[in-house]
PDB file of C-alpha atoms in Angstrom:
ATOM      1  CA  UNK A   1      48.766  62.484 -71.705  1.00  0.00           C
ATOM      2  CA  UNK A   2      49.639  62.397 -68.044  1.00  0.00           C
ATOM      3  CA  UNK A   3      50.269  58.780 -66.687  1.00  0.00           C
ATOM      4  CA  UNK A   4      50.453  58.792 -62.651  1.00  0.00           C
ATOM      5  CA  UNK A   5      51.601  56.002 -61.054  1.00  0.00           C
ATOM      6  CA  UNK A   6      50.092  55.346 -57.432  1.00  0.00           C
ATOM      7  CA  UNK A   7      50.600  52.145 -54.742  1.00  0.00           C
ATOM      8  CA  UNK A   8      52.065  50.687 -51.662  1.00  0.00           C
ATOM      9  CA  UNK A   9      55.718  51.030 -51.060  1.00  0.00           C
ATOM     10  CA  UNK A  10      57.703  48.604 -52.401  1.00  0.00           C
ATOM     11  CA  UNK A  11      55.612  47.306 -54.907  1.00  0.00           C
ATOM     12  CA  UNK A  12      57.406  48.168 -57.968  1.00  0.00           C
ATOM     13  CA  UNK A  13      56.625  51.162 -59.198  1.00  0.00           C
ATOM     14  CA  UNK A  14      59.813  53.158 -59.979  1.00  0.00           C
ATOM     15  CA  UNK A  15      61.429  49.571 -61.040  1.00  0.00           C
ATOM     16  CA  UNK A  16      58.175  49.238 -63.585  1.00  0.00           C
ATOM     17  CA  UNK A  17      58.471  53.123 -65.122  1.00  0.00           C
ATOM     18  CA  UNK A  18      62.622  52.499 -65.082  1.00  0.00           C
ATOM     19  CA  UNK A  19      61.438  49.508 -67.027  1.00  0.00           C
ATOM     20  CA  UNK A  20      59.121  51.115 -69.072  1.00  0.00           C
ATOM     21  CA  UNK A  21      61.124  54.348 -70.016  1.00  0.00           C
ATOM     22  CA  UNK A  22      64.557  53.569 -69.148  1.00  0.00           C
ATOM     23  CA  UNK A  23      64.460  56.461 -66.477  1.00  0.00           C
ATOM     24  CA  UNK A  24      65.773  55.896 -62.777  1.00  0.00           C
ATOM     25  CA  UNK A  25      63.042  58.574 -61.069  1.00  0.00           C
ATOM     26  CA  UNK A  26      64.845  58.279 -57.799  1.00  0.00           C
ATOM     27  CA  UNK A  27      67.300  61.034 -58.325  1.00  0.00           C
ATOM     28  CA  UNK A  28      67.840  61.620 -54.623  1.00  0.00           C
ATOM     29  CA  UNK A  29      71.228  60.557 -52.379  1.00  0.00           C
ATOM     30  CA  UNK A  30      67.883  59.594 -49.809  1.00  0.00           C
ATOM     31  CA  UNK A  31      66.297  57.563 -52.319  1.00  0.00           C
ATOM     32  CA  UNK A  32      69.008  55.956 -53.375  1.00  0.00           C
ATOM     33  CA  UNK A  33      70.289  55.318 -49.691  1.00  0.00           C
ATOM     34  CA  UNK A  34      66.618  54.181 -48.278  1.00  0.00           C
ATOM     35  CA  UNK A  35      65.532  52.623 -51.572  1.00  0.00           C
ATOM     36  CA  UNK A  36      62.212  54.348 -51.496  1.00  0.00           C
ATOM     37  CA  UNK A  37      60.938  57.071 -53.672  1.00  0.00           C
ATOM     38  CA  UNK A  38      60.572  60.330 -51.155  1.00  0.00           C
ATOM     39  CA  UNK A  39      59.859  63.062 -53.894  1.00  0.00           C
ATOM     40  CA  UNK A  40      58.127  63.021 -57.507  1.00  0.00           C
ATOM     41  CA  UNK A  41      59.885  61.530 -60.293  1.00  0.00           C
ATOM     42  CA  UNK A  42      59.258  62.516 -63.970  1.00  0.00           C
ATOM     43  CA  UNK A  43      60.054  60.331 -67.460  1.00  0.00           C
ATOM     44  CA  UNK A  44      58.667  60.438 -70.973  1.00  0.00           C
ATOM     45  CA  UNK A  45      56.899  56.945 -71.878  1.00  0.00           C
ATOM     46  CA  UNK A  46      57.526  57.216 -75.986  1.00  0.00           C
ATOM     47  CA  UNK A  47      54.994  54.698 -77.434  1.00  0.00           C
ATOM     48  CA  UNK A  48      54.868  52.913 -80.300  1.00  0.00           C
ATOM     49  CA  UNK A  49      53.111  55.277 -82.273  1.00  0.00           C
ATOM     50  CA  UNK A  50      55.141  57.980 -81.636  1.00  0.00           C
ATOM     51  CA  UNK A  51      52.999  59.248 -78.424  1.00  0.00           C
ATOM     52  CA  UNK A  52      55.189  60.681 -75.786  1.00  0.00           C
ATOM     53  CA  UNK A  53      53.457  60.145 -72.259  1.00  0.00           C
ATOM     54  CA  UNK A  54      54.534  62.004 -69.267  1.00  0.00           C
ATOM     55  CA  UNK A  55      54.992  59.699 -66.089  1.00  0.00           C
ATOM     56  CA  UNK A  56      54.703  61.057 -62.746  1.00  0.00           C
ATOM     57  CA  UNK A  57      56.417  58.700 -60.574  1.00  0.00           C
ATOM     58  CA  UNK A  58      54.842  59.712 -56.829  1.00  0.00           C
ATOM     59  CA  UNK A  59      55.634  57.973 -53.496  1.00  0.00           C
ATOM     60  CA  UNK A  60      53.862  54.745 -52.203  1.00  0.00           C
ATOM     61  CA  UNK A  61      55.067  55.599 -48.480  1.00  0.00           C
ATOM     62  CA  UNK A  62      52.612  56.737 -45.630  1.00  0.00           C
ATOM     63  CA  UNK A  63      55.159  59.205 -44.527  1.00  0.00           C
ATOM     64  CA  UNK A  64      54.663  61.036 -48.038  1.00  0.00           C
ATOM     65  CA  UNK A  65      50.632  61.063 -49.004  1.00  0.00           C
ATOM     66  CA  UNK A  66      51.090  64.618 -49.368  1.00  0.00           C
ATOM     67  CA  UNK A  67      53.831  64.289 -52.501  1.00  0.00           C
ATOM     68  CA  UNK A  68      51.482  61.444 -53.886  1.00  0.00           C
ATOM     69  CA  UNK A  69      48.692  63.679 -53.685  1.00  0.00           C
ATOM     70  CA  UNK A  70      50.398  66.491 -55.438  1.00  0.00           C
ATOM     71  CA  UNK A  71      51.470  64.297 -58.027  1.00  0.00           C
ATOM     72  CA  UNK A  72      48.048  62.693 -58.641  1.00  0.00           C
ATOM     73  CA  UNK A  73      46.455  66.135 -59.178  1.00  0.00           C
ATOM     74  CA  UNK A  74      45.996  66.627 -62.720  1.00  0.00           C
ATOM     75  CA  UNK A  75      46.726  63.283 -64.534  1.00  0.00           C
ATOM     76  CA  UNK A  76      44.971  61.962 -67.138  1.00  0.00           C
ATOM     77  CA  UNK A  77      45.402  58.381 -66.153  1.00  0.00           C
ATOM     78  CA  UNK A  78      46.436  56.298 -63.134  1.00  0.00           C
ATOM     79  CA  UNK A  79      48.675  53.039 -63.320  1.00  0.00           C
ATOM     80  CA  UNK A  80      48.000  51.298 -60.123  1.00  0.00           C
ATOM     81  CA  UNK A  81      50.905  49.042 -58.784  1.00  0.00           C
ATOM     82  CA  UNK A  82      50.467  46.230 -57.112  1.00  0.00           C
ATOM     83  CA  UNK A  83      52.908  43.552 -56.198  1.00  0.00           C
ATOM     84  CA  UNK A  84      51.927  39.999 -56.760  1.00  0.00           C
ATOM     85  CA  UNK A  85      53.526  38.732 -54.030  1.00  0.00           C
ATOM     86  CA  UNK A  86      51.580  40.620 -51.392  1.00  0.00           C
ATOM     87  CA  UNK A  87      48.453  41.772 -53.046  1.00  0.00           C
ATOM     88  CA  UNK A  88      46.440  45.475 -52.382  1.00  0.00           C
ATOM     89  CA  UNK A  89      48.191  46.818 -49.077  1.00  0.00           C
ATOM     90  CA  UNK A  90      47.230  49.927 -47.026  1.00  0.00           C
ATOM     91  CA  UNK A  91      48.605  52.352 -49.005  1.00  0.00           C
ATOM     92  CA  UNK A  92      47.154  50.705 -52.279  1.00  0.00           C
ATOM     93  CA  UNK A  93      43.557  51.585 -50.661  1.00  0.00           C
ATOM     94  CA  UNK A  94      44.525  55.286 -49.565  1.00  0.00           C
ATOM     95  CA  UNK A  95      45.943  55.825 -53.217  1.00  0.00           C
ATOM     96  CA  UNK A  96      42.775  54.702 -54.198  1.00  0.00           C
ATOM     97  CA  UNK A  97      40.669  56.606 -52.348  1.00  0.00           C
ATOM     98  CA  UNK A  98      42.568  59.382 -53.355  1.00  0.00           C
ATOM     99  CA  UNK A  99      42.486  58.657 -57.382  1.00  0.00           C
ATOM    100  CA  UNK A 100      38.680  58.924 -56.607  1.00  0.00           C
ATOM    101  CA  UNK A 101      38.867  61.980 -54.139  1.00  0.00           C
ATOM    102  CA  UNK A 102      40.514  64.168 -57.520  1.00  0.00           C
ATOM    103  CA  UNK A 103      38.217  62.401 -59.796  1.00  0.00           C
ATOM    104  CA  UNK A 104      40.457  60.223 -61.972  1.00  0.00           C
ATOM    105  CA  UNK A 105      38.386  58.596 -63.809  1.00  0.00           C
ATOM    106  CA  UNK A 106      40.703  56.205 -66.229  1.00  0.00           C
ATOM    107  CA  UNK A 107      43.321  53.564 -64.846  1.00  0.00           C
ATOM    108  CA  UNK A 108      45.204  50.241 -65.590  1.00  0.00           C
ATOM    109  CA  UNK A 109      46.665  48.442 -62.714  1.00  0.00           C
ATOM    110  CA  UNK A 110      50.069  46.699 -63.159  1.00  0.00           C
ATOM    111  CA  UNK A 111      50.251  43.252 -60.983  1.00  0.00           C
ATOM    112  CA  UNK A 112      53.939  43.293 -60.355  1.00  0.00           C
ATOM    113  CA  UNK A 113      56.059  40.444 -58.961  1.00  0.00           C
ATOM    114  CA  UNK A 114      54.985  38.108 -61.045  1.00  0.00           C
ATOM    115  CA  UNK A 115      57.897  35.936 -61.098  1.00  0.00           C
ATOM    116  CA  UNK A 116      57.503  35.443 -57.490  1.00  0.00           C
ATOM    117  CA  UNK A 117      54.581  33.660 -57.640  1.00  0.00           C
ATOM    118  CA  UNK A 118      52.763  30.581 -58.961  1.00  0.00           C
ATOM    119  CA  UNK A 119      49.558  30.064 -60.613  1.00  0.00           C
ATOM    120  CA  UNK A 120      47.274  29.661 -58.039  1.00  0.00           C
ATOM    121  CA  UNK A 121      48.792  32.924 -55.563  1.00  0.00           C
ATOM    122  CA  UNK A 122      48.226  34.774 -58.673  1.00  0.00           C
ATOM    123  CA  UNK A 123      44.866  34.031 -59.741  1.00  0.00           C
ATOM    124  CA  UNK A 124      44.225  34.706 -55.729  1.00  0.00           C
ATOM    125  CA  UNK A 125      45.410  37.974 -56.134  1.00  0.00           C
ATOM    126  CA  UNK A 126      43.795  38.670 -59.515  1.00  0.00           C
ATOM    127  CA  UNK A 127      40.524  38.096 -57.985  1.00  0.00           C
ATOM    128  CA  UNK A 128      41.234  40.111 -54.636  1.00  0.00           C
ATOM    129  CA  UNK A 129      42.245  43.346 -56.725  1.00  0.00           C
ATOM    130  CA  UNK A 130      38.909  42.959 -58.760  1.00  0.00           C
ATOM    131  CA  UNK A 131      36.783  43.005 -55.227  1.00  0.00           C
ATOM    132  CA  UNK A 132      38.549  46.277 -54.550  1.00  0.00           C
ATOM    133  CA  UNK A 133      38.025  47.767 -57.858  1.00  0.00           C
ATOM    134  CA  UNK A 134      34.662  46.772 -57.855  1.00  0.00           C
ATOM    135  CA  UNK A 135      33.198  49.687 -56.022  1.00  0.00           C
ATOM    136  CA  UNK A 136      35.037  52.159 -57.492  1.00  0.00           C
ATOM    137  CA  UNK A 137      35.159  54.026 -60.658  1.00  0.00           C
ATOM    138  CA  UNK A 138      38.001  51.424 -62.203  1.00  0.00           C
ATOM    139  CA  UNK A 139      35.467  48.525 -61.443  1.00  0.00           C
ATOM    140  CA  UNK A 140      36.662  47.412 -65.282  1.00  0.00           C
ATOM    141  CA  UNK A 141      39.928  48.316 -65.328  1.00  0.00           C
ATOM    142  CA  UNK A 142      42.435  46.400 -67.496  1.00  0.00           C
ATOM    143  CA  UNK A 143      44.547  44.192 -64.975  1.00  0.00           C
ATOM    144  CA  UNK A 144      48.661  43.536 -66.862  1.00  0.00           C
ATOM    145  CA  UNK A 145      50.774  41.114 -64.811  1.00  0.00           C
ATOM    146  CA  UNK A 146      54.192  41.875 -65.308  1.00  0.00           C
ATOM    147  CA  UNK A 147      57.796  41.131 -64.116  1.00  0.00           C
ATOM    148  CA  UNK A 148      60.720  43.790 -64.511  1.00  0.00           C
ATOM    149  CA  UNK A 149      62.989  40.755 -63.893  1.00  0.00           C
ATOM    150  CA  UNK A 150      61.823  38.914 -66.709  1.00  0.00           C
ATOM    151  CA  UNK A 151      60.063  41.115 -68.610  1.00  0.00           C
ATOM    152  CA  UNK A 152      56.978  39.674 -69.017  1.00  0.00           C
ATOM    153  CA  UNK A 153      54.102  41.752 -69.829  1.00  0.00           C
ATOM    154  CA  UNK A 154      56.128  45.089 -70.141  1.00  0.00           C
ATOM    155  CA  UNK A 155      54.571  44.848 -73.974  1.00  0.00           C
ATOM    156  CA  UNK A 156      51.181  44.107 -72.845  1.00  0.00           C
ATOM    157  CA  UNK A 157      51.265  46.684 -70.638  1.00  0.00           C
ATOM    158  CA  UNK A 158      52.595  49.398 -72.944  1.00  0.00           C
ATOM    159  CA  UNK A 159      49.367  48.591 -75.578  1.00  0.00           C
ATOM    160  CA  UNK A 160      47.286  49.041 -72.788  1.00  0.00           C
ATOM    161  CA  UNK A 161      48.709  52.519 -72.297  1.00  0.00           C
ATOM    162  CA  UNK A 162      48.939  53.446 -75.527  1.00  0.00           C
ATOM    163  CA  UNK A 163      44.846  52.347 -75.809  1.00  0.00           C
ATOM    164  CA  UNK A 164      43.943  54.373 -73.167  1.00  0.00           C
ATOM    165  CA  UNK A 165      46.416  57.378 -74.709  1.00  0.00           C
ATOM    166  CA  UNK A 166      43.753  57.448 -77.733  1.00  0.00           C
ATOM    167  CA  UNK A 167      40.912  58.302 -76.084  1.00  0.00           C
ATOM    168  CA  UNK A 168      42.545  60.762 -73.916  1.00  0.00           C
ATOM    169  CA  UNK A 169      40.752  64.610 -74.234  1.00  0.00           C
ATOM    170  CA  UNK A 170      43.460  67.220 -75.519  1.00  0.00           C
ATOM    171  CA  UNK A 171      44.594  69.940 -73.608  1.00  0.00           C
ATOM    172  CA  UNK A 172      42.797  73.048 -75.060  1.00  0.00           C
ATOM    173  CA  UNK A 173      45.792  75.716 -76.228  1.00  0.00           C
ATOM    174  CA  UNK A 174      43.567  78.598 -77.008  1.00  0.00           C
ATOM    175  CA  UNK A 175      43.137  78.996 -73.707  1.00  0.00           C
ATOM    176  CA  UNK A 176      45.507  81.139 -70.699  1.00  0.00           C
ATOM    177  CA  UNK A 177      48.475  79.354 -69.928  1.00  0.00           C
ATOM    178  CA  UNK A 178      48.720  77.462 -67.095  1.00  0.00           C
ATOM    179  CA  UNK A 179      50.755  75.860 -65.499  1.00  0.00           C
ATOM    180  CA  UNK A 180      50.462  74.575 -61.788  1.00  0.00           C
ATOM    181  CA  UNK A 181      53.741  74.426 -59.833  1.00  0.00           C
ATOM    182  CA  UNK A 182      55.794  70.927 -58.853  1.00  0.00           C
ATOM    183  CA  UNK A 183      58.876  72.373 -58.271  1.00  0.00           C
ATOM    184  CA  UNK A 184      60.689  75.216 -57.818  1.00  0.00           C
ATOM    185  CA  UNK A 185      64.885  75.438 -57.849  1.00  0.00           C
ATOM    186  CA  UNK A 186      67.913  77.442 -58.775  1.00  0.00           C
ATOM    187  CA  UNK A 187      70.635  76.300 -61.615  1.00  0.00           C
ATOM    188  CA  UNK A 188      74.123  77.616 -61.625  1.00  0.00           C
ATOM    189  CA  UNK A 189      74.116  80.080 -64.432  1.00  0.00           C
ATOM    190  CA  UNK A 190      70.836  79.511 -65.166  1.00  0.00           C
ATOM    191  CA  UNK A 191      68.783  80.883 -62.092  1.00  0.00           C
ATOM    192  CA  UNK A 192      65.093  79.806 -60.909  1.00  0.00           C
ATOM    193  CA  UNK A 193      63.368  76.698 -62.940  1.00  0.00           C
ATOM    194  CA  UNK A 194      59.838  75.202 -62.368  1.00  0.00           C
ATOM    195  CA  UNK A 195      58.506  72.112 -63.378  1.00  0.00           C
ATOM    196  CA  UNK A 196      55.194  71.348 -63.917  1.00  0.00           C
ATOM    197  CA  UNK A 197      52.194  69.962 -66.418  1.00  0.00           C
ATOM    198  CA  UNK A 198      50.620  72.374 -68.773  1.00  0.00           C
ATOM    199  CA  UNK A 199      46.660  72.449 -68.233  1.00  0.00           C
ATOM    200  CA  UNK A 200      45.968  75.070 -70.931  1.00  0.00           C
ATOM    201  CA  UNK A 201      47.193  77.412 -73.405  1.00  0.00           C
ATOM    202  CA  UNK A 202      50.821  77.966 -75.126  1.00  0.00           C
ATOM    203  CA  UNK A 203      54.221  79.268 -74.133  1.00  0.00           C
ATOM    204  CA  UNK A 204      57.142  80.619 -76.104  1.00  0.00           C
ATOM    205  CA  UNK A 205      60.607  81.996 -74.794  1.00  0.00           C
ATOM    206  CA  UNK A 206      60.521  85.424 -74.165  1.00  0.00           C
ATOM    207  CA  UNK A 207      56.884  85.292 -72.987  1.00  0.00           C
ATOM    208  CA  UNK A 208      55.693  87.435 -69.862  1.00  0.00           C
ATOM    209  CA  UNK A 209      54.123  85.160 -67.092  1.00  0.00           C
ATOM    210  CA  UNK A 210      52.092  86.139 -63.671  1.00  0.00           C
ATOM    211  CA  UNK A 211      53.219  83.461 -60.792  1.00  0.00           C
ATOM    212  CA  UNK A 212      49.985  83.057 -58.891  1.00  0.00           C
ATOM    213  CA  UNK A 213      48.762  84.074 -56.232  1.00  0.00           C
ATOM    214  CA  UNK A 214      51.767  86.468 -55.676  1.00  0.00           C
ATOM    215  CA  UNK A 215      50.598  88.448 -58.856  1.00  0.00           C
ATOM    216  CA  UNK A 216      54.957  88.529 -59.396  1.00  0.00           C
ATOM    217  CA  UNK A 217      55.279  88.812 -63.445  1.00  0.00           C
ATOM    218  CA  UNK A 218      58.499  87.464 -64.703  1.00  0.00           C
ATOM    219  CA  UNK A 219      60.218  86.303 -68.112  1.00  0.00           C
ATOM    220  CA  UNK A 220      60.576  83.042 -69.697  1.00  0.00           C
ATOM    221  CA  UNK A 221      64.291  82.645 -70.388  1.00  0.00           C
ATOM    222  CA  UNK A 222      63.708  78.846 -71.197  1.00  0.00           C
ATOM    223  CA  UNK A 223      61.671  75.636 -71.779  1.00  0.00           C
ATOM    224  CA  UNK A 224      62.503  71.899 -71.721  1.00  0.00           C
ATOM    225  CA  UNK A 225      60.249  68.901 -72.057  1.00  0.00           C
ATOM    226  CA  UNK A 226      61.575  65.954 -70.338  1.00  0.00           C
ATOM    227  CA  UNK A 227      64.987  67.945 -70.529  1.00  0.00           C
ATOM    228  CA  UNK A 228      64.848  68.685 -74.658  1.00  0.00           C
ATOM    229  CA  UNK A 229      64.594  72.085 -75.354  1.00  0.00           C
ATOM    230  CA  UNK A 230      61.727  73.341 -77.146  1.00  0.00           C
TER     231      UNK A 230
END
């Protein structure tokens, strides 16, 4: 399963999947420097029954819809972040609109910050983010509050994943491989390396591929999963 976090900036969303997997997706001297995520970030979510979920960690910036929309294309489920503190935000709507626009249909929002707020704020808040949903395809989507400070709700949040995991539709393998394009980089020693999500189909080393639409075949020299080889 693909997991795809989306939300405003700031909200919490590379602090919740750091929390989550024990990955740092901000890899970047810029993202460290700014504090914002500028590019996507990948982790693997293990669960506890042995699940491994790949997170896409994407942007909550204006400045960078087009990275969140590349990241959102082809998940399998969107955890929307929203901080408790300030509730849904501008770029909480656009992410929405744009979880719709690819036709996600599965999510679980996160309500961050907790521990910034009291009771009251946060039943506010609860109640706002279920007038947004309400129109949309996540109109009964399961709502976790949580606090990376703390920790509360991290485990609450984790069986809600691992729930929606289940009922997740397998990628078919006896199918052509593909494999849409994230990124593309050279390696000392190693040479060119893409990243991406497998859609269909099966890969060994060795294999032939065709890089579309170039038509360029090359060889497979490699593969990694979340940086194991396989």
């Amino acid at each position: 399963m693909i997991l795809g976090t989306a939300g405003h900036i700031d909200h919490g969303k590379t602090a919740l999947v750091q929390a989550l997997t024990g990955v740092d997706t901000d890899r970047l001297p810029e993202e460290k420097r700014r504090g914002i995520t500028i590019d996507l970030g990948f982790a693997p979510l293990k669960l506890s029954d042995g699940t491994v979920v790949g997170v896409v960690d994407v942007p909550g910036h204006e400045a960078f819809v087009r990275t969140m929309l590349a990241g959102a294309t082809g998940i399998d489920l969107a955890l929307l972040v929203i901080a408790a503190d300030e509730g849904p935000m501008p770029q909480t709507r656009e992410h929405l609109a744009i979880l719709e626009l690819l036709g996600v249909r599965d999510c679980v929002v996160a309500l961050t910050k907790k521990d910034l707020v009291d009771a009251d704020w946060h039943a506010l808040v609860t109640e706002e983010v279920r007038d947004l949903l309400r129109p949309t395809p996540f109109a009964k989507a399961e709502i976790v509050s949580t606090s990376v400070v703390s920790g509360e709700g991290l485990e609450e949040l984790r069986a809600a994943l691992k729930r929606h995991a289940s009922t997740v539709k397998r990628q078919t393998s006896n199918d052509l491989f593909r494999l849409p394009i994230d990124r593309a980089f050279s390696v000392k020693g190693t040479g060119t390396v893409v990243t991406g999500t497998v859609w269909s189909g099966t890969l060994a080393v060795d294999s032939s591929v065709r890089i579309m639409p170039l038509g360029v075949t090359v060889g497979v020299r490699g593969l990694q999963n979340h940086g194991v080889t396989v």
